[in-house]
């Protein structure tokens, strides 16, 4: 990978871009994943490439919900495998959660590559390549899920998702935690908890929150989860974006 000067004003963003490109070269990320990443970058630019208080609150509520869950599953696609493999493995260990490779542009070869890549980072028992069943009513390739994984999960973490599946998972009675920089997306709107943040910041934060809340009682965790309102949280993120846009554009500050 080409060297990025440390003093470059966009050093972090370029390093992250490098991870996606490397993932693409290794057959983990699809070309469409590069486009999705660019969309994410544009939204993150508006957010100032930092985590905002509503996202941190959503992260804490998500940690509480995941700790309360009996059968949590972390769903992994090409982009998230390339961007945050260590955090996926770490969070799975903290939560005692399963990891499942679930792809929109599914091919047996990519599932295998992503599985092997996660195993090289210390993941155990990565699901997604056998004992598959179909999510009813879902036409995309994401419908193929593992019977012992997403299919029987009570809560599914979907970092960076494409919308169609979240609705179906919620309709099946599952709780969904989404990490998506787009607060207007269908995923963000229908998820139980949406963390509007970049996965590269949200996942380390989620690991920290889960570590911190791990020894809380179920009643305390319930309290944290129940006091969270996804619609209200998304509204605050959208207001924050509007304020930032008016400031960035030099227009009069919105009320
Ligand atoms: O690996 P596959 O085959 O499962 O395919 C993965 C992609 C990402 C190509 C697929 O899921 C897809 O097409 O996704 P979409 O519909 O482009 O949606 C991706 C969403 O993630 C968009 O709302 C982006 O704004 C958002 N996003 C992109 N990068 C990040 C992000 N959200 C959080 N952190 C990011 N780094």
Short mmCIF file of N, CA and C in Angstrom, two decimals, residues 104-186:
data_model
loop_
_atom_site.label_atom_id
_atom_site.label_comp_id
_atom_site.label_asym_id
_atom_site.label_seq_id
_atom_site.Cartn_x
_atom_site.Cartn_y
_atom_site.Cartn_z
N UNK A 104 -24.61 -9.29 0.52
CA UNK A 104 -25.57 -8.86 -0.50
C UNK A 104 -25.13 -9.42 -1.86
N UNK A 105 -23.84 -9.28 -2.17
CA UNK A 105 -23.28 -9.82 -3.41
C UNK A 105 -22.60 -11.14 -3.05
N UNK A 106 -23.44 -12.13 -2.80
CA UNK A 106 -22.93 -13.37 -2.21
C UNK A 106 -22.26 -14.28 -3.25
N UNK A 107 -21.11 -14.82 -2.87
CA UNK A 107 -20.52 -15.92 -3.64
C UNK A 107 -19.81 -16.81 -2.62
N UNK A 108 -19.78 -18.13 -2.86
CA UNK A 108 -19.13 -19.02 -1.90
C UNK A 108 -17.67 -18.63 -1.67
N UNK A 109 -17.02 -18.15 -2.73
CA UNK A 109 -15.61 -17.77 -2.63
C UNK A 109 -15.41 -16.59 -1.67
N UNK A 110 -16.30 -15.59 -1.78
CA UNK A 110 -16.16 -14.43 -0.87
C UNK A 110 -16.49 -14.80 0.56
N UNK A 111 -17.52 -15.63 0.74
CA UNK A 111 -17.87 -16.06 2.11
C UNK A 111 -16.65 -16.74 2.73
N UNK A 112 -16.02 -17.61 1.95
CA UNK A 112 -14.85 -18.34 2.47
C UNK A 112 -13.71 -17.38 2.80
N UNK A 113 -13.44 -16.45 1.89
CA UNK A 113 -12.33 -15.50 2.12
C UNK A 113 -12.57 -14.66 3.38
N UNK A 114 -13.80 -14.20 3.55
CA UNK A 114 -14.11 -13.35 4.72
C UNK A 114 -14.01 -14.19 6.00
N UNK A 115 -14.52 -15.40 5.92
CA UNK A 115 -14.44 -16.30 7.08
C UNK A 115 -12.97 -16.53 7.47
N UNK A 116 -12.16 -16.86 6.48
CA UNK A 116 -10.73 -17.13 6.77
C UNK A 116 -10.03 -15.88 7.30
N UNK A 117 -10.40 -14.73 6.74
CA UNK A 117 -9.78 -13.48 7.19
C UNK A 117 -10.12 -13.23 8.66
N UNK A 118 -11.40 -13.42 9.02
CA UNK A 118 -11.80 -13.20 10.43
C UNK A 118 -11.14 -14.22 11.35
N UNK A 119 -11.02 -15.46 10.85
CA UNK A 119 -10.34 -16.49 11.67
C UNK A 119 -8.88 -16.13 11.89
N UNK A 120 -8.26 -15.52 10.88
CA UNK A 120 -6.84 -15.11 11.03
C UNK A 120 -6.71 -14.01 12.08
N UNK A 121 -7.83 -13.34 12.40
CA UNK A 121 -7.83 -12.29 13.42
C UNK A 121 -8.27 -12.84 14.78
N UNK A 122 -8.53 -14.14 14.84
CA UNK A 122 -8.86 -14.75 16.13
C UNK A 122 -10.31 -15.15 16.29
N UNK A 123 -11.13 -14.99 15.26
CA UNK A 123 -12.55 -15.37 15.38
C UNK A 123 -12.70 -16.88 15.43
N UNK A 124 -13.63 -17.32 16.28
CA UNK A 124 -13.90 -18.75 16.37
C UNK A 124 -15.31 -19.01 15.82
N UNK A 125 -15.48 -20.13 15.19
CA UNK A 125 -16.81 -20.55 14.79
C UNK A 125 -17.58 -19.48 14.00
N UNK A 126 -17.03 -19.06 12.86
CA UNK A 126 -17.70 -18.08 12.02
C UNK A 126 -18.75 -18.80 11.16
N UNK A 127 -19.99 -18.32 11.24
CA UNK A 127 -21.09 -18.97 10.52
C UNK A 127 -21.31 -18.30 9.16
N UNK A 128 -22.19 -18.91 8.36
CA UNK A 128 -22.59 -18.28 7.11
C UNK A 128 -22.31 -19.12 5.87
N UNK A 129 -21.62 -20.26 6.05
CA UNK A 129 -21.32 -21.06 4.87
C UNK A 129 -21.97 -22.44 4.88
N UNK A 130 -22.72 -22.74 5.96
CA UNK A 130 -23.37 -24.07 5.98
C UNK A 130 -24.66 -24.00 6.79
N UNK A 131 -25.46 -25.06 6.67
CA UNK A 131 -26.76 -25.16 7.34
C UNK A 131 -27.58 -23.88 7.13
N UNK A 132 -27.72 -23.50 5.86
CA UNK A 132 -28.39 -22.24 5.55
C UNK A 132 -29.90 -22.43 5.36
N UNK A 133 -30.65 -21.44 5.80
CA UNK A 133 -32.09 -21.40 5.55
C UNK A 133 -32.40 -20.03 4.96
N UNK A 134 -33.63 -19.85 4.45
CA UNK A 134 -33.96 -18.57 3.80
C UNK A 134 -34.87 -17.73 4.69
N UNK A 135 -34.60 -16.42 4.72
CA UNK A 135 -35.51 -15.51 5.41
C UNK A 135 -36.72 -15.31 4.49
N UNK A 136 -37.93 -15.63 4.96
CA UNK A 136 -39.10 -15.53 4.08
C UNK A 136 -39.34 -14.09 3.60
N UNK A 137 -39.71 -13.97 2.32
CA UNK A 137 -40.10 -12.66 1.78
C UNK A 137 -38.94 -11.76 1.39
N UNK A 138 -37.73 -12.25 1.52
CA UNK A 138 -36.57 -11.42 1.17
C UNK A 138 -35.97 -11.97 -0.12
N UNK A 139 -35.88 -11.12 -1.17
CA UNK A 139 -35.42 -11.67 -2.45
C UNK A 139 -33.91 -11.56 -2.64
N UNK A 140 -33.24 -10.68 -1.91
CA UNK A 140 -31.79 -10.54 -2.12
C UNK A 140 -31.04 -11.74 -1.57
N UNK A 141 -29.77 -11.82 -1.97
CA UNK A 141 -28.91 -12.92 -1.51
C UNK A 141 -28.74 -12.95 0.01
N UNK A 142 -29.06 -11.84 0.63
CA UNK A 142 -28.96 -11.78 2.08
C UNK A 142 -29.96 -12.71 2.76
N UNK A 143 -30.89 -13.27 1.95
CA UNK A 143 -31.90 -14.16 2.56
C UNK A 143 -31.28 -15.45 3.09
N UNK A 144 -30.09 -15.80 2.61
CA UNK A 144 -29.45 -17.05 3.07
C UNK A 144 -28.76 -16.81 4.40
N UNK A 145 -29.34 -17.36 5.45
CA UNK A 145 -28.77 -17.17 6.79
C UNK A 145 -28.56 -18.52 7.47
N UNK A 146 -27.69 -18.50 8.44
CA UNK A 146 -27.38 -19.75 9.14
C UNK A 146 -28.49 -20.08 10.15
N UNK A 147 -28.90 -21.34 10.18
CA UNK A 147 -29.97 -21.75 11.09
C UNK A 147 -29.62 -21.45 12.55
N UNK A 148 -28.36 -21.73 12.90
CA UNK A 148 -27.95 -21.50 14.29
C UNK A 148 -27.45 -20.09 14.54
N UNK A 149 -27.48 -19.25 13.51
CA UNK A 149 -26.98 -17.88 13.64
C UNK A 149 -28.12 -16.88 13.54
N UNK A 150 -28.12 -16.10 12.46
CA UNK A 150 -29.11 -15.03 12.32
C UNK A 150 -30.54 -15.58 12.41
N UNK A 151 -30.76 -16.76 11.84
CA UNK A 151 -32.13 -17.31 11.83
C UNK A 151 -32.70 -17.47 13.23
N UNK A 152 -31.87 -17.88 14.18
CA UNK A 152 -32.41 -18.07 15.54
C UNK A 152 -31.97 -16.98 16.51
N UNK A 153 -31.38 -15.91 15.99
CA UNK A 153 -30.93 -14.81 16.87
C UNK A 153 -32.11 -14.05 17.46
N UNK A 154 -31.91 -13.50 18.67
CA UNK A 154 -32.92 -12.55 19.17
C UNK A 154 -32.52 -11.11 18.84
N UNK A 155 -31.20 -10.87 18.76
CA UNK A 155 -30.73 -9.53 18.37
C UNK A 155 -29.62 -9.67 17.33
N UNK A 156 -29.71 -8.88 16.28
CA UNK A 156 -28.68 -8.92 15.23
C UNK A 156 -28.03 -7.54 15.10
N UNK A 157 -26.71 -7.53 15.14
CA UNK A 157 -25.97 -6.28 14.91
C UNK A 157 -25.62 -6.22 13.43
N UNK A 158 -26.09 -5.18 12.75
CA UNK A 158 -25.80 -5.05 11.32
C UNK A 158 -25.04 -3.75 11.06
N UNK A 159 -23.71 -3.84 11.13
CA UNK A 159 -22.95 -2.65 10.82
C UNK A 159 -22.93 -2.46 9.30
N UNK A 160 -23.42 -1.32 8.82
CA UNK A 160 -23.36 -0.98 7.39
C UNK A 160 -24.21 -1.94 6.54
N UNK A 161 -25.45 -1.57 6.39
CA UNK A 161 -26.45 -2.48 5.82
C UNK A 161 -27.11 -1.85 4.60
N UNK A 162 -27.84 -2.65 3.84
CA UNK A 162 -28.47 -2.09 2.65
C UNK A 162 -29.99 -2.02 2.74
N UNK A 163 -30.54 -2.09 3.90
CA UNK A 163 -31.96 -1.72 4.04
C UNK A 163 -33.00 -2.82 3.96
N UNK A 164 -32.90 -3.65 2.91
CA UNK A 164 -33.98 -4.60 2.71
C UNK A 164 -34.13 -5.61 3.84
N UNK A 165 -32.99 -6.03 4.39
CA UNK A 165 -33.05 -7.12 5.36
C UNK A 165 -33.52 -6.67 6.74
N UNK A 166 -33.14 -5.47 7.13
CA UNK A 166 -33.50 -5.01 8.48
C UNK A 166 -35.01 -5.11 8.70
N UNK A 167 -35.77 -4.65 7.70
CA UNK A 167 -37.24 -4.71 7.80
C UNK A 167 -37.72 -6.13 8.07
N UNK A 168 -37.14 -7.07 7.32
CA UNK A 168 -37.59 -8.46 7.45
C UNK A 168 -37.20 -9.04 8.81
N UNK A 169 -36.00 -8.70 9.27
CA UNK A 169 -35.58 -9.21 10.57
C UNK A 169 -36.48 -8.69 11.68
N UNK A 170 -36.82 -7.39 11.59
CA UNK A 170 -37.71 -6.80 12.60
C UNK A 170 -39.09 -7.46 12.51
N UNK A 171 -39.56 -7.70 11.28
CA UNK A 171 -40.87 -8.35 11.10
C UNK A 171 -40.87 -9.75 11.70
N UNK A 172 -39.70 -10.38 11.73
CA UNK A 172 -39.61 -11.73 12.32
C UNK A 172 -39.51 -11.67 13.85
N UNK A 173 -39.59 -10.47 14.40
CA UNK A 173 -39.58 -10.32 15.86
C UNK A 173 -38.19 -10.16 16.45
N UNK A 174 -37.19 -9.94 15.58
CA UNK A 174 -35.83 -9.77 16.11
C UNK A 174 -35.57 -8.29 16.37
N UNK A 175 -34.63 -8.06 17.25
CA UNK A 175 -34.18 -6.69 17.46
C UNK A 175 -32.94 -6.46 16.61
N UNK A 176 -32.87 -5.29 16.01
CA UNK A 176 -31.75 -5.01 15.12
C UNK A 176 -31.02 -3.74 15.59
N UNK A 177 -29.71 -3.86 15.72
CA UNK A 177 -28.87 -2.69 15.98
C UNK A 177 -28.15 -2.39 14.67
N UNK A 178 -28.36 -1.19 14.14
CA UNK A 178 -27.71 -0.81 12.88
C UNK A 178 -26.64 0.24 13.14
N UNK A 179 -25.57 0.16 12.37
CA UNK A 179 -24.59 1.25 12.38
C UNK A 179 -24.57 1.78 10.96
N UNK A 180 -25.05 2.99 10.77
CA UNK A 180 -25.19 3.53 9.42
C UNK A 180 -25.02 5.04 9.49
N UNK A 181 -24.14 5.56 8.65
CA UNK A 181 -23.91 7.01 8.64
C UNK A 181 -25.10 7.77 8.08
N UNK A 182 -26.02 7.04 7.46
CA UNK A 182 -27.17 7.72 6.84
C UNK A 182 -28.41 7.65 7.74
N UNK A 183 -28.76 8.78 8.38
CA UNK A 183 -29.92 8.74 9.28
C UNK A 183 -31.25 8.70 8.53
N UNK A 184 -31.19 8.90 7.19
CA UNK A 184 -32.42 8.89 6.39
C UNK A 184 -32.71 7.51 5.80
N UNK A 185 -31.78 6.57 5.98
CA UNK A 185 -31.94 5.28 5.32
C UNK A 185 -33.07 4.47 5.95
N UNK A 186 -33.60 3.53 5.16
CA UNK A 186 -34.64 2.64 5.64
C UNK A 186 -34.12 1.84 6.84
#
